[in-house]
Short mmCIF file of C-alpha atoms and ligand atoms in Angstrom, two decimals:
data_model
loop_
_atom_site.label_atom_id
_atom_site.label_comp_id
_atom_site.label_asym_id
_atom_site.label_seq_id
_atom_site.Cartn_x
_atom_site.Cartn_y
_atom_site.Cartn_z
CA MET W 1 26.87 -9.37 4.69
CA GLU W 2 29.76 -9.35 7.14
CA GLN W 3 31.34 -5.85 5.03
CA TYR W 4 27.97 -4.35 6.41
CA ALA W 5 25.99 -5.27 9.27
CA ASN W 6 28.83 -3.39 11.58
CA THR W 7 28.20 -0.66 10.29
CA LEU W 8 24.78 -0.47 10.26
CA LYS W 9 25.25 -2.12 14.07
CA LYS W 10 27.23 0.79 14.93
CA ALA W 11 24.05 3.62 13.36
CA LEU W 12 21.29 1.82 14.21
CA GLY W 13 23.00 0.67 18.39
CA ALA W 14 20.84 -1.61 20.41
CA LYS W 15 16.97 -1.14 18.82
CA LEU W 16 18.70 -3.67 15.66
CA LYS W 17 17.58 -6.50 15.59
CA GLU W 18 18.74 -9.88 13.89
CA GLN W 19 17.09 -12.59 12.00
CA GLU W 20 13.23 -10.93 13.12
CA PRO W 21 10.31 -12.78 11.55
CA LEU W 22 8.43 -10.36 9.08
CA ALA W 23 5.52 -12.73 8.27
CA PRO W 24 3.47 -11.16 11.61
CA PHE W 25 4.39 -7.80 9.69
CA THR W 26 2.54 -8.46 7.02
CA THR W 27 -1.73 -9.40 6.48
CA PHE W 28 -0.76 -12.78 4.25
CA LYS W 29 1.62 -14.20 7.18
CA ILE W 30 3.43 -14.77 5.43
CA GLY W 31 7.76 -14.28 4.47
CA GLY W 32 11.16 -15.68 6.42
CA PRO W 33 13.27 -13.05 8.30
CA ALA W 34 15.03 -10.40 7.61
CA ASP W 35 19.00 -10.18 8.06
CA PHE W 36 18.30 -6.90 10.47
CA PHE W 37 15.64 -4.78 11.63
CA TYR W 38 15.20 -1.47 12.50
CA ASP W 39 11.25 -0.04 14.01
CA ALA W 40 11.54 3.72 12.93
CA LYS W 41 8.99 5.29 15.32
CA THR W 42 10.03 9.19 14.45
CA LYS W 43 10.55 10.95 10.93
CA GLU W 44 14.06 11.36 12.51
CA GLU W 45 14.64 7.68 13.04
CA LEU W 46 13.41 6.78 9.84
CA VAL W 47 15.79 9.21 7.81
CA LEU W 48 18.89 7.92 10.47
CA ALA W 49 17.77 4.25 9.08
CA ILE W 50 18.04 5.13 5.56
CA LYS W 51 21.13 7.12 5.42
CA ALA W 52 22.74 4.32 7.56
CA ALA W 53 21.57 1.63 4.92
CA ARG W 54 23.33 3.93 2.25
CA ASP W 55 26.00 4.51 3.80
CA ALA W 56 26.80 0.79 4.42
CA GLN W 57 25.68 -0.14 1.21
CA ALA W 58 23.37 -2.29 2.55
CA PRO W 59 20.50 -3.10 0.52
CA PHE W 60 16.41 -2.15 2.53
CA PHE W 61 13.15 -2.74 2.07
CA ILE W 62 10.71 -0.10 3.43
CA LEU W 63 7.22 -2.11 5.55
CA GLY W 64 4.34 -0.10 6.08
CA GLY W 65 1.40 -1.90 6.92
CA GLY W 66 2.41 -4.86 4.98
CA THR W 67 -0.36 -5.19 3.13
CA ASN W 68 0.36 -4.99 -0.53
CA ILE W 69 3.25 -7.71 -0.47
CA LEU W 70 4.19 -10.97 -0.47
CA ILE W 71 7.96 -11.83 1.56
CA GLY W 72 9.54 -14.45 0.18
CA ASP W 73 9.83 -17.98 2.31
CA LYS W 74 14.02 -16.87 2.78
CA GLY W 75 13.19 -13.43 3.85
CA ILE W 76 14.45 -10.40 3.63
CA ARG W 77 18.08 -10.15 2.64
CA GLY W 78 19.67 -6.31 4.24
CA LEU W 79 17.55 -4.05 6.07
CA VAL W 80 14.30 -4.11 6.30
CA ILE W 81 12.79 -0.28 8.05
CA LYS W 82 9.53 -0.70 9.34
CA ASN W 83 7.95 2.98 9.49
CA SER W 84 5.88 3.64 12.47
CA THR W 85 6.01 7.39 12.42
CA GLN W 86 2.64 8.40 14.12
CA ASN W 87 1.87 11.89 13.44
CA ILE W 88 -1.12 13.70 12.35
CA ALA W 89 -1.31 17.78 12.49
CA ILE W 90 -3.33 20.60 10.74
CA ARG W 91 -1.18 22.53 9.38
CA GLY W 92 -2.71 25.62 7.24
CA VAL W 93 -6.55 26.75 5.75
CA ARG W 94 -6.86 28.43 2.76
CA GLY W 95 -10.54 29.99 2.40
CA SER W 96 -12.28 31.58 -0.80
CA MET W 97 -15.44 33.31 -0.49
CA GLU W 98 -17.44 31.22 -4.13
CA SER W 99 -21.20 32.13 -5.05
CA GLY W 100 -21.71 33.37 -1.35
CA SER W 101 -20.37 30.66 0.48
CA ASN W 102 -17.36 29.92 2.30
CA LYS W 103 -15.65 27.54 1.00
CA ARG W 104 -12.19 26.55 2.15
CA THR W 105 -9.34 24.22 1.91
CA VAL W 106 -7.64 22.72 4.83
CA PHE W 107 -4.27 20.96 4.79
CA VAL W 108 -3.38 17.89 6.72
CA GLU W 109 0.03 17.25 6.71
CA ALA W 110 0.29 13.19 7.88
CA ASP W 111 3.46 11.02 8.48
CA SER W 112 4.08 8.18 6.14
CA GLY W 113 3.68 5.45 8.54
CA VAL W 114 -0.03 6.62 9.89
CA PRO W 115 -2.58 3.90 9.06
CA ILE W 116 -5.26 5.42 6.37
CA ASN W 117 -8.12 4.53 8.43
CA LYS W 118 -6.41 6.88 11.39
CA LEU W 119 -5.67 9.87 9.01
CA VAL W 120 -9.43 8.62 7.17
CA ARG W 121 -11.23 9.57 10.89
CA PHE W 122 -9.14 12.25 11.82
CA THR W 123 -10.01 13.72 8.77
CA ILE W 124 -13.86 12.50 8.94
CA GLU W 125 -13.87 14.24 12.34
CA GLU W 126 -13.02 17.03 11.78
CA GLY W 127 -15.08 17.72 8.45
CA LEU W 128 -13.03 17.39 5.87
CA SER W 129 -13.66 15.80 3.05
CA GLY W 130 -11.32 13.49 -0.07
CA LEU W 131 -10.45 10.46 1.70
CA GLU W 132 -13.49 9.14 3.69
CA MET W 133 -14.21 6.81 0.37
CA GLN W 134 -11.16 5.06 1.96
CA LEU W 135 -11.75 4.22 5.34
CA GLY W 136 -11.78 0.72 5.92
CA LEU W 137 -7.93 0.53 3.63
CA PRO W 138 -5.52 -1.26 5.49
CA GLY W 139 -1.82 0.23 5.64
CA SER W 140 0.14 3.00 5.97
CA VAL W 141 -0.12 6.91 4.57
CA GLY W 142 3.67 5.91 2.47
CA GLY W 143 2.25 2.70 0.93
CA ALA W 144 -0.79 4.04 -0.23
CA VAL W 145 1.33 6.92 -1.94
CA TYR W 146 3.36 4.40 -3.34
CA MET W 147 0.76 2.27 -4.65
CA ASN W 148 -1.58 5.38 -5.17
CA SER W 149 -4.38 3.25 -3.81
CA LYS W 150 -8.08 3.62 -4.51
CA TRP W 151 -11.82 2.76 -3.84
CA THR W 152 -14.56 2.69 -6.23
CA LYS W 153 -17.58 3.10 -4.48
CA PRO W 154 -17.24 6.52 -4.71
CA GLU W 155 -14.51 5.78 -6.65
CA GLY W 156 -11.44 8.11 -5.41
CA TYR W 157 -7.44 7.86 -5.66
CA VAL W 158 -5.85 8.71 -2.57
CA GLY W 159 -3.31 10.30 -4.83
CA ASP W 160 -6.09 12.68 -5.77
CA ALA W 161 -6.37 14.20 -2.39
CA VAL W 162 -2.10 14.97 -2.08
CA TYR W 163 -1.04 18.33 -2.43
CA GLN W 164 2.76 18.01 -1.24
CA ALA W 165 5.23 16.15 0.09
CA THR W 166 8.36 15.04 2.06
CA ILE W 167 11.17 13.00 0.65
CA ILE W 168 13.86 11.36 0.91
CA ALA W 169 15.54 10.82 -2.15
CA PRO W 170 18.13 8.48 -3.32
CA ASP W 171 21.33 10.64 -3.09
CA ASN W 172 19.55 11.44 0.25
CA THR W 173 18.40 15.24 -0.33
CA ILE W 174 15.06 15.20 1.72
CA LYS W 175 12.62 17.97 -0.49
CA GLU W 176 9.61 18.91 -0.81
CA VAL W 177 7.72 17.81 -3.60
CA SER W 178 4.12 18.76 -5.43
CA LYS W 179 1.45 16.48 -6.18
CA GLU W 180 2.31 16.15 -10.32
CA TYR W 181 5.80 15.13 -9.01
CA PHE W 182 4.05 11.54 -8.46
CA ASP W 183 2.58 11.16 -11.83
CA PHE W 184 0.31 9.35 -10.23
CA ALA W 185 -2.09 7.10 -11.96
CA TYR W 186 -4.16 3.17 -11.01
CA ASP W 187 -1.51 1.48 -9.57
CA PHE W 188 1.16 3.41 -9.88
CA SER W 189 3.47 6.58 -8.52
CA THR W 190 7.03 7.95 -9.58
CA ILE W 191 8.58 6.55 -6.18
CA GLN W 192 8.23 2.91 -8.17
CA LYS W 193 11.01 3.71 -10.27
CA SER W 194 13.09 6.53 -8.06
CA GLY W 195 13.68 4.77 -5.22
CA ASP W 196 12.27 8.17 -3.17
CA ILE W 197 10.70 7.16 0.27
CA VAL W 198 8.43 9.43 1.71
CA LEU W 199 8.34 11.05 4.93
CA SER W 200 5.29 12.96 5.27
CA VAL W 201 2.09 13.95 3.62
CA ILE W 202 0.33 17.00 3.00
CA PHE W 203 -3.40 16.10 1.90
CA ALA W 204 -5.14 19.29 0.97
CA LEU W 205 -8.76 18.42 1.73
CA LEU W 206 -12.64 20.40 1.46
CA GLN W 207 -14.33 21.17 4.22
CA ASP W 208 -17.98 19.41 4.36
CA ASP W 209 -20.44 18.41 6.40
CA LYS W 210 -19.29 15.37 9.15
CA GLU W 211 -22.54 13.57 8.93
CA ARG W 212 -22.32 13.34 5.13
CA LEU W 213 -18.74 12.20 5.42
CA TRP W 214 -19.49 9.47 7.54
CA ALA W 215 -22.53 8.04 6.00
CA ILE W 216 -20.26 8.49 2.74
CA ALA W 217 -17.25 6.34 4.38
CA ASN W 218 -19.66 3.57 6.70
CA SER W 219 -20.84 3.40 2.38
CA SER W 220 -17.67 2.08 1.66
CA ILE W 221 -17.08 -0.24 4.20
CA ALA W 222 -20.40 -1.89 4.03
CA TYR W 223 -19.94 -2.50 0.14
CA ARG W 224 -16.38 -3.95 1.08
CA ARG W 225 -17.90 -6.22 3.67
CA GLU W 226 -20.05 -7.07 0.64
CA SER W 227 -17.25 -7.67 -1.68
CA GLN W 228 -14.61 -8.50 0.01
CA PRO W 229 -13.51 -12.00 1.46
CA GLN W 230 -13.62 -10.54 5.44
CA GLY W 231 -11.46 -11.73 8.08
CA ILE W 232 -8.50 -13.56 6.72
CA PHE W 233 -5.02 -14.16 5.91
CA SER W 234 -4.41 -11.65 2.48
CA ALA W 235 -2.47 -9.10 0.66
CA GLY W 236 -5.78 -8.17 -1.21
CA CYS W 237 -6.39 -7.74 -4.82
CA THR W 238 -3.53 -10.39 -6.87
CA PHE W 239 -3.77 -8.52 -9.70
CA LYS W 240 -3.92 -5.09 -11.43
CA ASN W 241 -7.96 -5.03 -13.82
CA ILE W 242 -6.62 -4.65 -17.07
CA SER W 243 -7.24 -1.24 -19.15
CA LYS W 244 -10.24 -0.60 -21.73
CA ALA W 245 -7.79 -1.91 -24.63
CA GLN W 246 -7.43 -5.01 -23.44
CA ALA W 247 -10.72 -5.75 -22.56
CA LEU W 248 -11.65 -4.60 -25.80
CA THR W 249 -9.28 -6.27 -27.97
CA ALA W 250 -10.01 -9.66 -25.81
CA ALA W 251 -12.94 -9.12 -26.01
CA THR W 252 -14.48 -10.35 -22.36
CA PRO W 253 -17.71 -10.86 -21.06
CA GLY W 254 -18.98 -7.73 -21.02
CA LEU W 255 -16.13 -6.00 -21.76
CA THR W 256 -15.19 -6.55 -18.29
CA THR W 257 -11.79 -5.09 -16.86
CA SER W 258 -11.71 -7.08 -13.81
CA ALA W 259 -9.58 -8.67 -12.81
CA GLY W 260 -11.22 -10.82 -10.51
CA PHE W 261 -13.57 -11.75 -13.13
CA LEU W 262 -11.56 -13.02 -15.68
CA VAL W 263 -10.15 -15.48 -12.99
CA ASP W 264 -13.54 -16.59 -11.62
CA ASN W 265 -14.89 -17.17 -15.73
CA ALA W 266 -11.12 -19.06 -16.15
CA GLY W 267 -11.93 -21.36 -13.65
CA LEU W 268 -9.71 -20.57 -11.12
CA LYS W 269 -12.14 -19.25 -8.27
CA GLY W 270 -11.34 -21.52 -5.00
CA ALA W 271 -8.24 -23.47 -6.69
CA VAL W 272 -5.99 -24.62 -3.87
CA VAL W 273 -1.86 -25.25 -3.53
CA GLY W 274 -0.32 -26.07 -0.36
CA ASP W 275 -2.22 -23.74 2.11
CA ALA W 276 -3.17 -20.76 -0.07
CA GLU W 277 -6.64 -20.87 -2.05
CA ILE W 278 -8.60 -18.66 -4.23
CA SER W 279 -10.98 -16.59 -2.31
CA SER W 280 -14.55 -17.72 -3.05
CA VAL W 281 -15.72 -14.75 -2.66
CA HIS W 282 -13.85 -12.80 -4.91
CA ALA W 283 -11.49 -14.43 -7.48
CA ASN W 284 -8.79 -11.56 -6.93
CA PHE W 285 -7.91 -12.08 -3.46
CA ILE W 286 -5.59 -15.24 -2.98
CA VAL W 287 -6.04 -16.27 1.15
CA ASN W 288 -3.69 -18.04 3.44
CA ARG W 289 -5.60 -20.42 4.88
CA ARG W 290 -3.07 -20.75 8.05
CA HIS W 291 0.29 -22.44 7.16
CA ALA W 292 0.87 -21.46 3.60
CA LYS W 293 3.79 -20.58 1.83
CA ALA W 294 5.00 -17.65 -0.46
CA SER W 295 5.96 -20.70 -2.67
CA ASP W 296 2.11 -21.55 -2.42
CA VAL W 297 0.96 -18.46 -4.04
CA VAL W 298 3.81 -17.87 -6.35
CA GLU W 299 2.18 -20.98 -7.90
CA LEU W 300 -1.86 -20.37 -7.64
CA ILE W 301 -0.31 -17.07 -8.92
CA GLU W 302 1.34 -18.08 -11.78
CA ARG W 303 -1.58 -20.34 -12.68
CA ALA W 304 -3.68 -18.54 -12.50
CA ARG W 305 -2.46 -16.03 -14.78
CA GLN W 306 -2.04 -18.70 -16.98
CA ALA W 307 -5.37 -19.91 -17.38
CA VAL W 308 -6.04 -16.50 -18.02
CA LYS W 309 -3.95 -16.37 -20.87
CA ASP W 310 -5.26 -19.44 -22.17
CA LYS W 311 -9.15 -18.50 -22.04
CA PHE W 312 -8.65 -14.55 -23.37
CA GLY W 313 -5.22 -14.24 -24.27
CA VAL W 314 -4.96 -11.85 -21.61
CA VAL W 315 -1.51 -11.29 -19.44
CA LEU W 316 -2.38 -10.46 -15.81
CA GLU W 317 -0.19 -7.91 -14.21
CA GLU W 318 0.45 -8.16 -10.28
CA GLU W 319 -0.70 -5.66 -8.01
CA ILE W 320 0.83 -7.28 -4.92
CA ARG W 321 4.80 -6.87 -4.55
CA ARG W 322 6.82 -9.49 -3.84
CA VAL W 323 9.85 -8.72 -1.89
CA GLY W 324 13.29 -10.90 -0.45
CA GLU W 325 14.15 -14.14 -1.40
CA PHE W 326 11.45 -17.10 -2.56
C1 FAD P 401 -7.40 -7.06 2.89
C2 FAD P 401 -7.34 -5.75 1.88
C3 FAD P 401 -8.07 -4.88 0.99
C4 FAD P 401 -7.58 -4.27 0.66
N1 FAD P 401 -8.34 -3.30 -0.09
C5 FAD P 401 -7.58 -2.54 -1.27
C6 FAD P 401 -8.14 -1.53 -1.91
O1 FAD P 401 -9.27 -1.23 -1.43
N2 FAD P 401 -7.53 -0.39 -2.84
C7 FAD P 401 -6.04 -0.44 -3.17
O2 FAD P 401 -5.90 0.06 -3.77
N3 FAD P 401 -5.70 -1.63 -2.53
C8 FAD P 401 -6.11 -2.39 -1.63
N4 FAD P 401 -5.18 -3.63 -0.36
C9 FAD P 401 -4.01 -3.71 -0.68
C10 FAD P 401 -3.21 -2.70 -0.08
O3 FAD P 401 -4.19 -2.38 1.38
C11 FAD P 401 -3.02 -0.69 -0.21
O4 FAD P 401 -2.10 -0.99 -1.25
C12 FAD P 401 -1.91 -0.22 0.79
O5 FAD P 401 -1.76 1.05 0.45
C13 FAD P 401 -0.86 -0.50 1.07
O6 FAD P 401 -0.15 0.26 2.06
P1 FAD P 401 1.00 -0.43 3.16
O7 FAD P 401 1.46 0.42 4.16
O8 FAD P 401 0.53 -2.17 3.34
O9 FAD P 401 1.69 -1.09 1.83
P2 FAD P 401 3.08 -2.29 2.17
O10 FAD P 401 2.57 -3.43 1.54
O11 FAD P 401 4.46 -2.34 3.75
O12 FAD P 401 4.40 -1.99 1.20
C14 FAD P 401 3.50 -1.32 -0.31
C15 FAD P 401 5.07 -1.00 -1.22
O13 FAD P 401 4.66 0.24 -0.72
C16 FAD P 401 5.94 0.50 -0.53
N5 FAD P 401 6.35 1.65 0.94
C17 FAD P 401 5.71 1.73 1.72
N6 FAD P 401 5.38 3.18 2.48
C18 FAD P 401 6.48 3.77 1.77
C19 FAD P 401 7.34 4.65 2.57
N7 FAD P 401 6.70 5.49 3.11
N8 FAD P 401 7.75 5.66 1.01
C20 FAD P 401 8.15 4.75 -0.33
N9 FAD P 401 7.43 3.69 -0.16
C21 FAD P 401 6.85 2.89 0.72
C22 FAD P 401 6.80 -0.63 -0.22
O14 FAD P 401 8.68 -0.69 -0.09
C23 FAD P 401 6.68 -1.04 -0.64
O15 FAD P 401 7.53 -1.73 -2.23
C24 FAD P 401 -5.78 -4.04 -0.46
C25 FAD P 401 -5.24 -4.54 1.17
C26 FAD P 401 -6.64 -6.21 1.66
C27 FAD P 401 -5.43 -6.74 3.09
#
């Protein structure tokens, strides 16, 4: 740490903080401090911080909305870069005449730090379709592209609407890449492996009726309120759903692929370790009742995974990402 501390301080100046508590930056409200912390408000600052960490050979972590991570009780070594970039802009329109009606694709660019909810509201107000079902999805544009976040009713992945993005690669080159580059799949985009960081994203959206879009968005929110615990500290779904092939092999009840159903059926709903609890509303959510430690959450995760394995022979994979030292 000594080796890179001075280089970081020189590059990032007075904005660089030390020993910054990270729990407040997460929806779980769990986790120890960052050795170093930098809040990037613009794309230029984001690039500056990434390059500074690489030049200093310091480990670094990009923190979006902190809604899908479990930070260890001992915190994160190196530099945590909080992505607070905020710009949204319409970049262009492409029109075409199809069966007599005028259909237009509108390209909207958002910085990777923009909260998804802010972007969704903007696109609906502009009468643009493609992201409306994501209203209520917590977190940032960058995190949603990294995870290819999704909604079920009506079904939609954030990656579906991506047209192009600007990324910074591990060798510090900044380039524009198309949607195909991300190889989007369930809970997956290629940047989970490549180490690329998303700076901004251009979404291709179709002109549509604003009232219709609000109706879809509001029904998404209503279903979210009905099916997910509200007003609690959590990081959303703990486990990924299983594949159809796994459900067939394990002969799950009704061939369900729902991880929440399996955890519930294995008798873990309401289970408690320390101040962490498997939600009694949705068994795929772990809730921090107030003072849970990361170690409590990890113990609950392992308990649930073991119970499901014992009952169904399926090993659940985590959707939540563990970060830092535990
Ligand atoms: C109450 C609740 C409900 C949820 N509902 C859903 C849901 O319906 N559907 C769903 O899919 N998820 C859901 N989630 C999970 C989470 O909101 C999403 O996965 C979200 O898109 C994560 O974004 P984030 O900015 O918070 O990412 P973070 O948690 O900050 O980070 C997640 C990962 O992305 C990486 N990352 C972040 N920004 C970038 C970037 N710019 N470039 C490269 N990597 C980056 C981080 O380094 C980290 O590895 C829910 C979570 C909560 C708390």
